[in-house]
Structure formats: C-alpha cells, structure tokens
Amino acid sequence: MTEKNAKLLVDGKEYDLPIMNGTLGNPVIDVSAVQQAGYWTYDPGFKVTAPVESAITFIDGGKGQLLHRGYPIDQLADNAEYLEVCYALLYGDLPNKAQKDEFYAKVQAHTAVHDQLRKFFEGFRRDAHPMAIMIGVVGALSAFYHNDLDLSDEEHREVTSIRLIAKMPTIAAMCYKYTRGEPFMYPRNSFSYAENFLYMMFATPADPEYKVNPVLVKAMDKIFTLHADHEQNASTSTVRLAGSTGANPYACISAGIGALWGPSHGGANEAVLNMLDEIGTVENVAEFMEKVKRREVKLMGFGHRVYKNFDPRAKVMKETCDEVLDALGIDDPQLELAMELERIALEDPYFVERNLYPNVDFYSGIILKAIGIPTSMFTVMFALARTSGWISHWLEMHSSPFKIGRPRQMYTGETERTFVKLEDR
Ligand code: CMC
C-alpha cells in the first residue's frame, strides 16, 4: 500500500513518513516517525487523524456519498431490509437467500432477554430518561454474558454480535414500556425485525389482536438502515477505544450509547423536535435564525463534521418523511416549519459559507413522531439501529491484531513543584 513518502523536517533532521492509500478517500500519512523526532502530533477533535484501517463504511463528505461495504446508502435504504444491511456490515457483503434465512433465524433465536434483566429496570425511576435506562441495561448484559465469553474465539464474538442486534429492539421497547408503567411485551418471532419492535412498543396484553401498520413497519426499517453505521464517528470510536482494552463487548456498546446521547451526535434528533416546539410557528423562524447567527443557539439537525455538501441520509429521510405523513394522512405543521428553516438556511450566507446542510437528524424526528414514538425515545431508536455498526467495528477490530487506544497530550499544567505540608500552606 505504501508507494511514496512525505518528509518531516524538524530540528534540521529529515524523517520519511510513508504515505498509504486505501481503496477510496484521502491517502493517509503514517506519522509514527514523529515519535523518533521527539514530538507528538496535535489534532484536537481528531479532525485529520485516522487511527484505524476499516473496510466497512466509506464517506466522501464533499460528494455527499455514503457506502456500506461499497453499496450506496440510498440503494440499501430503498431495496434492502435492515437485517440484510446488518449482515453486510458484519460479514462483508449482502447475504444470498440461504445466508439470509440462516442469519434471520439466528437473530430470531436471540430476541428474548433473560428474565432476571427485568429487575434492572425496576431500579430506575419511572421518569428516568430512556437513554439512561438503556445505558444501564445494556451494560448489565455483561453480567449475563461474561464468564463464558472468550474474545479470542471467533464463534463467541459472532454470537455476541447477533445477540446484541437481536436484543436491542426488545430492550428499547422495554425502556419505553417501563417509563409508561405498562407491562413488557415478549418478542414475537414470527414478525419481521421492525414489526416486532413496533409490536413490543405499542401492543398491550389488553389488546391481543393489535396489528402493526405495514406502512410504519417499512418506514421504521428504513430509519434503522439509515442509522446503521457511519464509520469512525464519536460513538463508534468510543466502542473501538473501550474494545481496545479487551473489555466486555456489552460494556463497550453501553459506552457507545453514552457517547451517542450528546446533542452534537445522536441526541440531536431529540433536540431538533424540542427546537421545533420552541420555535412554534413559521412566523418565528426568522427571529430564531437571527439567534443562531448571534451564536446564542445552534440550528439542531444541521451541520456535520464530514459532510460538507449534503448528507445523503437526510435526503432519503426527507422522502420517507413525506411518504409516511402522506400514507397516514397527517398534515404536521412542524414539517412546514422544518422546511422553512431548511429553505432559509440553504440561502443564508451564514449557513452557505459554513457548508451547513440538514443532517440525518433533521427530518427523522418528524417521522418518528408520526409513527407514535415519543421524543425522549428518539435517541434510543438511533442507538438500537447503530448497534449493528458499533458491533461490526468491534468485530473488525478483534479479527486482526490491534493496540490499546492511548492518545498523547500537550501538557499545559504546572511544572514540578515541591510538596508543602498542610500546616505550612
Ligand atoms: N448551527 C449553527 N452554526 C453551526 C452549526 C449549527 N448546527 N454547526 C456548525 N456551525 C458553525 C460553527 O459555529 C462554526 O462556525 P465558526 O467557524 O464561525 O466558528 C462552523 O459552523 C463550523 O462548525 P464546527 O463546530 O467547527 O464543526 P464540527 O465539525 O466541529 O461540528 C457538528 C459538527 C455536527 C457537531 C455541528 O455541526 C453541530 O453541532 N450540529 C448541530 C448538532 C447536530 O445536528 N448533530 C447531528 C450530527 S449528524 C448525526 C450523527 O451522525 O451524529
């Protein structure tokens, strides 16, 4: 992969820095020789640092391109089921018919959670945020699957991945049911992945005939696909970093859920709906945009570290939003509000100069609301879907030799002091 070198000239000495090429994207400069020169590299926010090689997902931010295992996201969202995308993320390509049947059966075999796990929910207040519950409960899975987990065993790693993908809808629905004070619904394995999730969310024992609307099943499945993976973002990097210590994978995923919760990352979907609530009506949009430009608030659901043209997920999400509202006959004034915000932002020099475009979170909340999912559950939906991406990266890392993740720092604290006893201070 190394074809040419970059040169580092420091303190009068020249060092060769090999340049490496992946299959797509910017070449990378191997900076290990910087250490020989007695320096560290400095890159706050990891804006230009690639700590891993990965073959799972590729993003070209300039082109607005997102590929999973080489397949464009819009093609996957329109034609593949979420579980097929999970298969591709885990194993490298979309499944053939036999592989698909086998994988779906394996996932179905793991949808239930240990009955003892219910006790963990009872430790939470009913008004706890569902993300807080999810972090705790997913972390608690490590207590159920630790002793017999050998991370050097490929089969153990695979079953862990399948368990996580299978159990996340069950746990997500339990988080919701718990905060509602409703009984948990057992998974129904004759249902598809998205249908089963919606069933566990909205069915109750009082209504055994409950039927999930197929329009919502399709939309939910597409939303899962649009959130499945996004290469080395903050939460995936967190999962990799935690995993690099050899930690229990359920604990690593719990760490990823924690990182996702922030409003700059997955928490933005909840923040968008709160923002639309706060703006209220289209007449207030101009005033709100002035507040954004005065940097008093951020326009949530806008901007991205990598996309500087458009977020291809947002495009599919907007189309899905239109389809769902249309199919359900909903005329949501918040959609009009969101479109007005987008219209102004795409014309206003403040946003244009900074390459700020709607991201995946901008329209997802409006669809989730139409499906009947409450705002506090939005980021839980993201975590459910992103689990396939997180665990695929964890698997990829564990499939070849890796080093513990351990960044350096530029120390700016006090230089050496001499200890003074308390009575003399
Ligand atoms: N509203 C207003 N101004 C913004 C926004 C925004 N949403 N995003 C960035 N800017 C401005 C920012 O103030 C800065 O301006 P200046 O150069 O004058 O200081 C400039 O644009 C560059 O922003 P940055 O903060 O350096 O960009 P970043 O790459 O560090 O941050 C981001 C990316 C996603 C954290 C940020 O755009 C943001 O906070 N957006 C709102 C939250 C959001 O929607 N997050 C979801 C991201 S997509 C889902 C996911 O994968 O997590």
Short mmCIF file of C-alpha atoms and ligand atoms in Angstrom, two decimals:
data_model
loop_
_atom_site.label_atom_id
_atom_site.label_comp_id
_atom_site.label_asym_id
_atom_site.label_seq_id
_atom_site.Cartn_x
_atom_site.Cartn_y
_atom_site.Cartn_z
CA MET A 1 0.00 0.00 0.00
CA THR A 2 2.99 2.33 0.56
CA GLU A 3 4.02 4.00 -2.70
CA LYS A 4 5.63 7.27 -1.71
CA ASN A 5 6.81 9.12 1.35
CA ALA A 6 6.12 12.51 2.84
CA LYS A 7 9.04 14.26 4.52
CA LEU A 8 9.09 15.71 8.00
CA LEU A 9 11.81 18.29 8.52
CA VAL A 10 12.25 19.06 12.19
CA ASP A 11 15.25 20.38 14.16
CA GLY A 12 17.30 20.17 10.96
CA LYS A 13 16.70 16.43 10.57
CA GLU A 14 14.60 14.81 7.86
CA TYR A 15 12.27 11.88 8.53
CA ASP A 16 10.41 9.74 5.99
CA LEU A 17 6.68 9.44 6.61
CA PRO A 18 5.18 6.68 4.45
CA ILE A 19 2.03 7.57 2.51
CA MET A 20 -0.60 4.85 2.45
CA ASN A 21 -3.54 4.54 0.08
CA GLY A 22 -6.83 2.90 0.87
CA THR A 23 -9.25 1.88 -1.86
CA LEU A 24 -11.14 5.21 -1.70
CA GLY A 25 -10.67 8.56 0.01
CA ASN A 26 -7.70 10.69 1.00
CA PRO A 27 -4.32 8.93 1.26
CA VAL A 28 -3.02 8.86 4.83
CA ILE A 29 0.41 9.81 6.14
CA ASP A 30 1.87 7.36 8.65
CA VAL A 31 3.16 9.71 11.35
CA SER A 32 4.82 7.14 13.64
CA ALA A 33 8.28 8.58 12.86
CA VAL A 34 7.23 11.80 14.60
CA GLN A 35 7.98 9.97 17.86
CA GLN A 36 11.58 9.33 16.76
CA ALA A 37 11.95 13.08 16.34
CA GLY A 38 10.74 13.54 19.93
CA TYR A 39 7.36 15.06 19.07
CA TRP A 40 3.66 14.18 19.21
CA THR A 41 1.08 15.18 16.65
CA TYR A 42 -1.63 17.62 17.79
CA ASP A 43 -5.13 17.24 16.35
CA PRO A 44 -7.97 18.35 18.66
CA GLY A 45 -11.26 16.73 17.71
CA PHE A 46 -9.38 14.13 15.60
CA LYS A 47 -10.15 16.27 12.55
CA VAL A 48 -7.43 14.69 10.40
CA THR A 49 -6.45 11.57 12.32
CA ALA A 50 -7.24 8.07 11.03
CA PRO A 51 -6.47 5.69 13.92
CA VAL A 52 -7.71 2.59 12.07
CA GLU A 53 -7.96 0.81 8.75
CA SER A 54 -11.54 -0.21 8.07
CA ALA A 55 -13.39 -1.90 5.20
CA ILE A 56 -16.93 -1.37 6.49
CA THR A 57 -18.16 2.11 5.58
CA PHE A 58 -16.87 4.89 3.35
CA ILE A 59 -17.94 8.53 3.37
CA ASP A 60 -16.94 11.17 0.84
CA GLY A 61 -18.08 14.33 2.58
CA GLY A 62 -17.51 16.54 -0.45
CA LYS A 63 -19.65 14.37 -2.73
CA GLY A 64 -22.26 13.56 -0.08
CA GLN A 65 -21.52 9.86 -0.58
CA LEU A 66 -22.06 7.10 1.99
CA LEU A 67 -21.23 3.48 1.15
CA HIS A 68 -21.66 0.41 3.33
CA ARG A 69 -19.47 -2.42 2.05
CA GLY A 70 -19.43 -0.50 -1.24
CA TYR A 71 -23.22 -0.13 -1.60
CA PRO A 72 -24.67 3.43 -1.69
CA ILE A 73 -26.95 4.18 1.26
CA ASP A 74 -29.91 5.22 -0.91
CA GLN A 75 -29.84 1.86 -2.74
CA LEU A 76 -29.71 -0.01 0.55
CA ALA A 77 -32.46 2.09 2.13
CA ASP A 78 -34.75 1.60 -0.88
CA ASN A 79 -34.09 -2.08 -1.58
CA ALA A 80 -32.62 -3.92 1.39
CA GLU A 81 -34.06 -4.82 4.75
CA TYR A 82 -32.20 -3.56 7.82
CA LEU A 83 -31.16 -7.09 8.82
CA GLU A 84 -29.63 -7.62 5.37
CA VAL A 85 -27.64 -4.42 5.91
CA CYS A 86 -26.59 -5.76 9.34
CA TYR A 87 -25.39 -8.92 7.62
CA ALA A 88 -23.37 -6.89 5.12
CA LEU A 89 -21.81 -4.80 7.91
CA LEU A 90 -20.89 -7.91 9.90
CA TYR A 91 -19.76 -10.25 7.13
CA GLY A 92 -18.64 -8.04 4.24
CA ASP A 93 -21.42 -8.42 1.66
CA LEU A 94 -25.17 -8.73 1.35
CA PRO A 95 -26.44 -12.27 2.01
CA ASN A 96 -27.72 -14.68 -0.63
CA LYS A 97 -31.07 -16.36 0.08
CA ALA A 98 -29.66 -19.23 2.16
CA GLN A 99 -27.37 -16.91 4.14
CA LYS A 100 -30.25 -14.53 4.74
CA ASP A 101 -32.55 -17.28 6.05
CA GLU A 102 -29.84 -18.62 8.33
CA PHE A 103 -28.95 -15.16 9.68
CA TYR A 104 -32.57 -14.14 10.27
CA ALA A 105 -33.18 -17.43 12.14
CA LYS A 106 -30.11 -16.79 14.32
CA VAL A 107 -31.29 -13.27 15.16
CA GLN A 108 -34.79 -14.55 15.96
CA ALA A 109 -33.32 -17.13 18.30
CA HIS A 110 -31.86 -14.34 20.46
CA THR A 111 -34.62 -11.71 20.68
CA ALA A 112 -35.68 -12.56 24.24
CA VAL A 113 -33.76 -11.24 27.24
CA HIS A 114 -33.01 -13.15 30.44
CA ASP A 115 -35.99 -12.78 32.75
CA GLN A 116 -33.69 -11.54 35.51
CA LEU A 117 -32.88 -8.48 33.39
CA ARG A 118 -36.33 -7.10 34.21
CA LYS A 119 -35.09 -6.47 37.75
CA PHE A 120 -32.59 -3.92 36.43
CA PHE A 121 -35.42 -1.80 35.05
CA GLU A 122 -37.06 -1.71 38.46
CA GLY A 123 -34.01 0.07 39.88
CA PHE A 124 -34.77 3.12 37.72
CA ARG A 125 -37.27 5.88 38.44
CA ARG A 126 -40.23 5.77 36.07
CA ASP A 127 -39.38 9.29 34.87
CA ALA A 128 -35.76 8.38 34.03
CA HIS A 129 -34.66 9.24 30.50
CA PRO A 130 -34.91 6.06 28.34
CA MET A 131 -31.29 6.59 27.23
CA ALA A 132 -30.15 6.49 30.86
CA ILE A 133 -32.05 3.22 31.30
CA MET A 134 -30.65 1.79 28.09
CA ILE A 135 -27.05 2.57 29.03
CA GLY A 136 -27.55 0.78 32.35
CA VAL A 137 -29.41 -2.22 30.99
CA VAL A 138 -27.12 -2.85 28.01
CA GLY A 139 -24.11 -2.53 30.34
CA ALA A 140 -25.84 -5.03 32.63
CA LEU A 141 -25.89 -7.61 29.81
CA SER A 142 -22.17 -8.02 30.53
CA ALA A 143 -23.18 -9.56 33.86
CA PHE A 144 -25.20 -12.19 31.99
CA TYR A 145 -22.63 -12.96 29.30
CA HIS A 146 -19.19 -12.58 30.81
CA ASN A 147 -17.88 -15.78 32.34
CA ASP A 148 -18.34 -17.90 29.20
CA LEU A 149 -17.18 -15.21 26.77
CA ASP A 150 -13.80 -15.88 25.17
CA LEU A 151 -12.92 -12.89 22.98
CA SER A 152 -10.26 -14.89 21.13
CA ASP A 153 -12.95 -17.29 19.91
CA GLU A 154 -14.49 -16.24 16.58
CA GLU A 155 -17.77 -18.04 17.31
CA HIS A 156 -18.13 -16.33 20.67
CA ARG A 157 -17.59 -12.96 19.03
CA GLU A 158 -20.15 -13.75 16.34
CA VAL A 159 -22.84 -14.88 18.76
CA THR A 160 -22.24 -11.74 20.84
CA SER A 161 -22.85 -9.59 17.76
CA ILE A 162 -26.03 -11.46 16.90
CA ARG A 163 -27.29 -11.33 20.49
CA LEU A 164 -26.82 -7.58 20.60
CA ILE A 165 -28.58 -6.92 17.28
CA ALA A 166 -31.41 -9.26 18.33
CA LYS A 167 -31.92 -7.90 21.85
CA MET A 168 -31.71 -4.17 21.20
CA PRO A 169 -35.33 -3.80 19.95
CA THR A 170 -36.53 -5.79 22.98
CA ILE A 171 -34.53 -3.62 25.39
CA ALA A 172 -35.51 -0.37 23.61
CA ALA A 173 -39.20 -1.28 23.82
CA MET A 174 -38.76 -2.27 27.49
CA CYS A 175 -37.24 1.18 28.21
CA TYR A 176 -40.39 2.75 26.76
CA LYS A 177 -42.83 0.41 28.49
CA TYR A 178 -41.12 0.94 31.81
CA THR A 179 -41.39 4.73 31.62
CA ARG A 180 -45.10 4.32 30.71
CA GLY A 181 -45.76 1.96 33.59
CA GLU A 182 -47.01 -0.68 31.13
CA PRO A 183 -46.10 -4.39 31.18
CA PHE A 184 -43.27 -5.56 28.94
CA MET A 185 -44.33 -7.40 25.77
CA TYR A 186 -42.42 -10.55 24.81
CA PRO A 187 -40.92 -10.55 21.32
CA ARG A 188 -42.93 -12.29 18.57
CA ASN A 189 -40.50 -14.18 16.38
CA SER A 190 -42.95 -14.65 13.51
CA PHE A 191 -42.72 -10.86 12.94
CA SER A 192 -40.04 -9.05 10.98
CA TYR A 193 -37.39 -7.09 12.91
CA ALA A 194 -39.12 -3.69 12.60
CA GLU A 195 -42.61 -5.14 13.01
CA ASN A 196 -41.59 -6.96 16.17
CA PHE A 197 -40.11 -3.76 17.59
CA LEU A 198 -43.28 -1.75 16.91
CA TYR A 199 -45.36 -4.59 18.34
CA MET A 200 -43.32 -4.63 21.58
CA MET A 201 -43.64 -0.83 21.78
CA PHE A 202 -47.34 -0.39 21.16
CA ALA A 203 -49.17 -3.67 21.80
CA THR A 204 -50.57 -4.33 25.26
CA PRO A 205 -51.83 -7.57 26.84
CA ALA A 206 -55.30 -5.98 26.84
CA ASP A 207 -55.31 -5.93 23.04
CA PRO A 208 -54.01 -9.31 21.77
CA GLU A 209 -55.34 -8.56 18.27
CA TYR A 210 -53.05 -5.50 17.92
CA LYS A 211 -51.83 -5.17 14.30
CA VAL A 212 -48.83 -3.10 13.29
CA ASN A 213 -49.43 -0.79 10.31
CA PRO A 214 -47.27 -2.10 7.39
CA VAL A 215 -46.51 1.49 6.24
CA LEU A 216 -44.92 2.15 9.62
CA VAL A 217 -43.01 -1.15 9.53
CA LYS A 218 -41.46 -0.17 6.20
CA ALA A 219 -40.60 3.33 7.42
CA MET A 220 -39.13 2.02 10.69
CA ASP A 221 -36.98 -0.49 8.84
CA LYS A 222 -35.68 2.27 6.55
CA ILE A 223 -34.91 4.51 9.52
CA PHE A 224 -32.92 1.65 11.06
CA THR A 225 -30.95 1.25 7.81
CA LEU A 226 -30.23 4.98 7.59
CA HIS A 227 -28.71 4.88 11.08
CA ALA A 228 -26.89 1.54 10.81
CA ASP A 229 -23.32 2.77 10.53
CA HIS A 230 -21.30 5.91 9.91
CA GLU A 231 -17.62 4.92 10.08
CA GLN A 232 -15.39 6.41 12.83
CA ASN A 233 -17.86 8.84 14.47
CA ALA A 234 -17.69 9.69 18.20
CA SER A 235 -19.73 6.73 19.46
CA THR A 236 -18.09 4.16 17.16
CA SER A 237 -14.67 5.46 18.15
CA THR A 238 -15.76 5.13 21.79
CA VAL A 239 -16.77 1.50 21.22
CA ARG A 240 -13.44 0.80 19.50
CA LEU A 241 -11.47 2.55 22.24
CA ALA A 242 -13.27 0.67 25.00
CA GLY A 243 -12.94 -2.56 22.99
CA SER A 244 -9.20 -1.99 22.52
CA THR A 245 -8.69 -2.72 26.22
CA GLY A 246 -10.25 -6.17 25.80
CA ALA A 247 -13.35 -5.04 27.75
CA ASN A 248 -16.62 -6.96 27.70
CA PRO A 249 -18.41 -6.11 24.41
CA TYR A 250 -21.75 -5.33 26.11
CA ALA A 251 -19.94 -2.80 28.29
CA CYS A 252 -18.31 -1.37 25.13
CA ILE A 253 -21.71 -0.93 23.45
CA SER A 254 -23.03 0.70 26.61
CA ALA A 255 -20.11 3.17 26.38
CA GLY A 256 -21.07 3.83 22.74
CA ILE A 257 -24.68 4.54 23.75
CA GLY A 258 -23.37 7.05 26.28
CA ALA A 259 -21.32 8.84 23.62
CA LEU A 260 -24.26 8.85 21.22
CA TRP A 261 -26.56 10.57 23.72
CA GLY A 262 -24.95 14.02 23.40
CA PRO A 263 -26.80 16.66 21.33
CA SER A 264 -23.86 17.09 18.95
CA HIS A 265 -24.23 13.42 17.97
CA GLY A 266 -27.30 11.14 18.18
CA GLY A 267 -29.03 13.29 20.78
CA ALA A 268 -29.63 15.84 18.03
CA ASN A 269 -32.82 14.08 16.86
CA GLU A 270 -34.48 14.78 20.20
CA ALA A 271 -33.03 18.29 20.24
CA VAL A 272 -34.49 19.04 16.77
CA LEU A 273 -38.03 18.31 17.92
CA ASN A 274 -37.51 20.36 21.09
CA MET A 275 -36.20 23.19 18.90
CA LEU A 276 -39.24 22.99 16.58
CA ASP A 277 -41.50 23.05 19.66
CA GLU A 278 -39.67 26.12 20.94
CA ILE A 279 -39.92 27.97 17.61
CA GLY A 280 -43.62 27.14 17.46
CA THR A 281 -44.76 28.67 14.16
CA VAL A 282 -43.31 29.67 10.79
CA GLU A 283 -43.62 33.37 11.75
CA ASN A 284 -40.97 32.87 14.44
CA VAL A 285 -38.40 31.26 12.11
CA ALA A 286 -36.64 34.48 11.04
CA GLU A 287 -36.14 35.61 14.64
CA PHE A 288 -34.81 32.15 15.60
CA MET A 289 -32.32 32.25 12.71
CA GLU A 290 -31.02 35.59 13.99
CA LYS A 291 -30.39 33.93 17.36
CA VAL A 292 -28.45 31.18 15.57
CA LYS A 293 -26.34 33.76 13.76
CA ARG A 294 -25.66 35.59 17.01
CA ARG A 295 -24.40 32.14 18.19
CA GLU A 296 -26.88 32.06 21.06
CA VAL A 297 -28.22 28.69 19.85
CA LYS A 298 -27.32 26.08 17.24
CA LEU A 299 -29.62 25.04 14.45
CA MET A 300 -30.03 21.43 15.56
CA GLY A 301 -30.07 18.81 12.80
CA PHE A 302 -27.74 20.98 10.71
CA GLY A 303 -24.04 20.64 10.00
CA HIS A 304 -21.72 17.69 10.04
CA ARG A 305 -18.03 17.10 10.65
CA VAL A 306 -17.65 15.10 7.45
CA TYR A 307 -20.44 16.12 5.06
CA LYS A 308 -19.73 19.50 3.51
CA ASN A 309 -22.20 19.24 0.64
CA PHE A 310 -25.21 17.23 1.74
CA ASP A 311 -25.94 14.30 4.00
CA PRO A 312 -27.28 11.51 1.72
CA ARG A 313 -29.17 10.04 4.69
CA ALA A 314 -31.07 13.31 5.12
CA LYS A 315 -32.24 13.15 1.50
CA VAL A 316 -33.74 9.66 1.93
CA MET A 317 -35.11 10.64 5.34
CA LYS A 318 -36.98 13.63 3.89
CA GLU A 319 -38.52 11.42 1.16
CA THR A 320 -39.53 8.85 3.80
CA CYS A 321 -41.00 11.62 5.92
CA ASP A 322 -43.19 12.76 3.01
CA GLU A 323 -44.25 9.14 2.29
CA VAL A 324 -45.18 8.41 5.92
CA LEU A 325 -47.11 11.63 6.51
CA ASP A 326 -48.88 11.13 3.20
CA ALA A 327 -49.76 7.48 3.89
CA LEU A 328 -51.04 8.33 7.36
CA GLY A 329 -52.87 11.44 6.14
CA ILE A 330 -51.01 13.58 8.68
CA ASP A 331 -50.57 17.28 7.99
CA ASP A 332 -47.86 18.09 10.53
CA PRO A 333 -47.23 21.84 10.86
CA GLN A 334 -43.74 21.00 12.19
CA LEU A 335 -42.85 19.65 8.74
CA GLU A 336 -43.70 23.04 7.25
CA LEU A 337 -41.61 24.67 9.98
CA ALA A 338 -38.66 22.38 9.28
CA MET A 339 -38.88 23.06 5.54
CA GLU A 340 -38.90 26.82 6.17
CA LEU A 341 -35.81 26.53 8.37
CA GLU A 342 -34.11 24.49 5.66
CA ARG A 343 -35.13 26.96 2.93
CA ILE A 344 -33.67 29.94 4.81
CA ALA A 345 -30.54 28.06 5.84
CA LEU A 346 -29.79 26.96 2.27
CA GLU A 347 -29.94 30.60 1.09
CA ASP A 348 -28.44 32.48 4.02
CA PRO A 349 -24.70 33.25 3.61
CA TYR A 350 -24.05 32.34 7.29
CA PHE A 351 -25.01 28.72 6.59
CA VAL A 352 -23.81 28.62 2.98
CA GLU A 353 -20.30 29.86 3.87
CA ARG A 354 -20.02 27.25 6.61
CA ASN A 355 -21.36 24.40 4.41
CA LEU A 356 -24.20 23.70 6.82
CA TYR A 357 -26.86 21.33 5.47
CA PRO A 358 -29.59 19.24 7.08
CA ASN A 359 -28.21 16.02 8.55
CA VAL A 360 -29.90 12.67 9.24
CA ASP A 361 -31.46 14.01 12.43
CA PHE A 362 -33.30 16.94 10.86
CA TYR A 363 -36.32 15.07 9.48
CA SER A 364 -36.12 11.79 11.42
CA GLY A 365 -37.96 13.22 14.45
CA ILE A 366 -40.96 14.21 12.36
CA ILE A 367 -41.30 10.64 11.02
CA LEU A 368 -40.70 9.08 14.45
CA LYS A 369 -43.37 11.35 15.90
CA ALA A 370 -45.79 10.29 13.13
CA ILE A 371 -45.04 6.64 13.98
CA GLY A 372 -46.05 7.44 17.58
CA ILE A 373 -42.59 7.32 19.15
CA PRO A 374 -42.21 9.92 21.92
CA THR A 375 -39.40 12.49 21.65
CA SER A 376 -37.43 11.07 24.60
CA MET A 377 -37.16 7.74 22.70
CA PHE A 378 -35.64 9.23 19.52
CA THR A 379 -32.01 8.72 20.51
CA VAL A 380 -32.88 5.22 21.73
CA MET A 381 -34.02 4.49 18.15
CA PHE A 382 -30.65 5.71 16.89
CA ALA A 383 -28.80 3.51 19.42
CA LEU A 384 -30.88 0.46 18.50
CA ALA A 385 -30.02 0.84 14.82
CA ARG A 386 -26.38 1.88 15.32
CA THR A 387 -25.65 -1.22 17.40
CA SER A 388 -25.06 -3.17 14.17
CA GLY A 389 -22.43 -0.62 13.13
CA TRP A 390 -20.77 -0.48 16.54
CA ILE A 391 -20.51 -4.24 16.86
CA SER A 392 -19.28 -4.62 13.27
CA HIS A 393 -16.42 -2.23 14.06
CA TRP A 394 -15.73 -4.09 17.31
CA LEU A 395 -15.67 -7.38 15.35
CA GLU A 396 -13.41 -5.93 12.67
CA MET A 397 -11.00 -4.74 15.36
CA HIS A 398 -10.97 -8.10 17.10
CA SER A 399 -10.44 -10.00 13.84
CA SER A 400 -6.82 -8.87 13.49
CA PRO A 401 -4.08 -7.68 15.87
CA PHE A 402 -4.78 -4.29 17.46
CA LYS A 403 -3.24 -1.98 20.01
CA ILE A 404 -4.86 -0.43 23.04
CA GLY A 405 -6.07 3.08 22.12
CA ARG A 406 -3.96 5.52 24.08
CA PRO A 407 -3.69 9.13 22.83
CA ARG A 408 -0.97 11.58 23.92
CA GLN A 409 -1.43 15.14 25.18
CA MET A 410 0.25 18.52 25.20
CA TYR A 411 0.65 19.11 28.93
CA THR A 412 -0.05 22.72 29.97
CA GLY A 413 -0.20 22.33 33.76
CA GLU A 414 2.28 23.33 36.47
CA THR A 415 5.86 22.20 36.15
CA GLU A 416 7.41 20.29 39.04
CA ARG A 417 6.55 21.67 42.49
CA THR A 418 7.82 20.64 45.91
CA PHE A 419 5.27 19.22 48.30
CA VAL A 420 4.42 21.50 51.26
CA LYS A 421 2.81 20.03 54.39
CA LEU A 422 -0.78 21.17 55.13
CA GLU A 423 0.22 23.15 58.24
CA ASP A 424 2.81 25.11 56.22
CA ARG A 425 0.48 26.05 53.32
N1 CMC B 1 -25.88 25.75 13.76
C1 CMC B 1 -25.20 26.91 13.66
N2 CMC B 1 -23.89 27.00 13.38
C2 CMC B 1 -23.23 25.85 13.22
C3 CMC B 1 -23.86 24.60 13.31
C4 CMC B 1 -25.24 24.58 13.59
N3 CMC B 1 -25.89 23.42 13.68
N4 CMC B 1 -22.95 23.62 13.11
C5 CMC B 1 -21.79 24.25 12.89
N5 CMC B 1 -21.95 25.59 12.97
C6 CMC B 1 -20.93 26.60 12.73
C7 CMC B 1 -19.97 26.69 13.91
O1 CMC B 1 -20.41 27.64 14.87
C8 CMC B 1 -18.69 27.10 13.22
O2 CMC B 1 -18.77 28.47 12.92
P1 CMC B 1 -17.43 29.40 13.03
O3 CMC B 1 -16.48 28.81 12.01
O4 CMC B 1 -17.90 30.77 12.68
O5 CMC B 1 -16.94 29.26 14.43
C9 CMC B 1 -18.74 26.38 11.87
O6 CMC B 1 -20.14 26.18 11.61
C10 CMC B 1 -18.02 25.04 11.87
O7 CMC B 1 -18.59 24.24 12.90
P2 CMC B 1 -17.78 23.27 13.85
O8 CMC B 1 -18.47 23.24 15.18
O9 CMC B 1 -16.31 23.59 13.81
O10 CMC B 1 -18.00 21.88 13.11
P3 CMC B 1 -17.76 20.46 13.70
O11 CMC B 1 -17.39 19.60 12.57
O12 CMC B 1 -16.80 20.51 14.84
O13 CMC B 1 -19.19 20.06 14.31
C11 CMC B 1 -21.40 19.21 14.48
C12 CMC B 1 -20.11 19.23 13.65
C13 CMC B 1 -22.33 18.15 13.92
C14 CMC B 1 -21.07 18.85 15.93
C15 CMC B 1 -22.08 20.61 14.42
O14 CMC B 1 -22.37 20.92 13.09
C16 CMC B 1 -23.34 20.67 15.28
O15 CMC B 1 -23.25 20.88 16.50
N6 CMC B 1 -24.55 20.50 14.66
C17 CMC B 1 -25.81 20.51 15.40
C18 CMC B 1 -25.98 19.18 16.11
C19 CMC B 1 -26.38 18.07 15.14
O16 CMC B 1 -27.29 18.21 14.34
N7 CMC B 1 -25.71 16.90 15.28
C20 CMC B 1 -26.03 15.71 14.50
C21 CMC B 1 -24.91 15.32 13.58
S1 CMC B 1 -25.47 14.07 12.39
C22 CMC B 1 -25.89 12.69 13.35
C23 CMC B 1 -24.68 11.98 13.81
O17 CMC B 1 -24.11 11.22 13.00
O18 CMC B 1 -24.30 12.14 14.96
#
